[in-house]
Short mmCIF file of C-alpha atoms in Angstrom, two decimals:
data_model
loop_
_atom_site.label_atom_id
_atom_site.label_comp_id
_atom_site.label_asym_id
_atom_site.label_seq_id
_atom_site.Cartn_x
_atom_site.Cartn_y
_atom_site.Cartn_z
CA ASN A 2 -55.66 -128.40 -125.39
CA ASN A 3 -55.78 -128.55 -129.14
CA ALA A 4 -52.54 -126.59 -129.47
CA MET A 5 -50.75 -129.08 -127.17
CA LYS A 6 -52.12 -132.00 -129.18
CA ALA A 7 -50.89 -130.37 -132.40
CA ILE A 8 -47.42 -129.66 -131.06
CA ALA A 9 -47.08 -133.19 -129.70
CA GLN A 10 -48.19 -134.69 -133.04
CA GLU A 11 -45.94 -132.41 -135.07
CA ASN A 12 -42.89 -133.27 -132.96
CA ASN A 13 -43.73 -136.96 -132.55
CA LEU A 14 -44.00 -136.56 -128.78
CA PRO A 15 -46.20 -138.53 -126.42
CA LEU A 16 -49.05 -136.64 -124.82
CA ILE A 17 -50.95 -137.67 -121.76
CA ASP A 18 -54.33 -136.10 -122.46
CA LEU A 19 -56.63 -135.83 -119.43
CA ASP A 20 -59.35 -133.93 -121.26
CA ASN A 21 -61.69 -136.92 -121.62
CA GLU A 22 -60.62 -138.56 -118.31
CA VAL A 23 -61.92 -135.92 -115.83
CA PRO A 24 -65.63 -134.98 -115.82
CA LYS A 25 -66.21 -131.23 -116.34
CA SER A 26 -67.65 -130.51 -112.87
CA LEU A 27 -66.73 -128.36 -109.87
CA LEU A 28 -66.52 -131.65 -108.04
CA TYR A 29 -63.18 -132.18 -109.91
CA PHE A 30 -62.20 -128.56 -110.84
CA ARG A 31 -61.64 -125.43 -108.67
CA ASP A 32 -62.20 -123.29 -111.79
CA GLU A 33 -62.02 -123.71 -115.59
CA VAL A 34 -58.44 -125.10 -115.42
CA HIS A 35 -57.26 -126.18 -111.99
CA TYR A 36 -58.11 -129.53 -110.39
CA GLN A 37 -59.48 -130.03 -106.89
CA ASP A 38 -56.97 -131.81 -104.63
CA THR A 39 -59.22 -134.87 -104.56
CA THR A 40 -59.02 -135.21 -108.41
CA PHE A 41 -55.40 -136.39 -108.33
CA SER A 42 -56.44 -139.80 -106.97
CA LEU A 43 -58.74 -140.13 -109.98
CA ILE A 44 -56.11 -139.22 -112.59
CA ALA A 45 -53.01 -140.81 -110.98
CA PRO A 46 -53.69 -144.39 -112.19
CA PHE A 47 -54.37 -143.10 -115.71
CA VAL A 48 -51.17 -141.03 -115.83
CA ALA A 49 -49.14 -143.88 -114.37
CA GLY A 50 -50.50 -146.26 -116.99
CA ARG A 51 -49.87 -143.94 -119.89
CA LEU A 52 -46.30 -143.19 -118.58
CA PHE A 53 -45.64 -146.91 -118.40
CA GLU A 54 -46.95 -147.37 -122.00
CA CYS A 55 -44.77 -144.50 -123.24
CA LEU A 56 -41.65 -145.62 -121.50
CA SER A 57 -42.04 -149.35 -122.25
CA SER A 58 -42.84 -148.81 -125.94
CA GLY A 59 -39.22 -148.13 -126.76
CA ASN A 60 -40.15 -144.95 -128.56
CA ILE A 61 -38.62 -142.78 -125.78
CA GLU A 62 -35.06 -143.08 -124.60
CA TYR A 63 -34.37 -141.87 -121.09
CA ASP A 64 -31.79 -141.98 -118.41
CA LYS A 65 -31.50 -140.66 -114.82
CA SER A 66 -31.06 -137.08 -116.10
CA GLY A 67 -34.28 -137.12 -118.08
CA VAL A 68 -35.85 -137.85 -121.46
CA LYS A 69 -33.49 -137.93 -124.48
CA ASN A 70 -36.17 -138.78 -127.14
#
């Protein structure tokens, strides 16, 4: 997770960091890395909100083919 944060910061890229959003529990994780299926309903509103912030900030250019940054 720290490596992804560093890469995003070095390249001025947005990062949607779920590390603090999902409790560290087998209720939400199958193992150390993979979410339970039910966890997606917990993180979906957070991801949608962050995506909206990133796209509406004007810092990211995009078109139908993808992000141009």
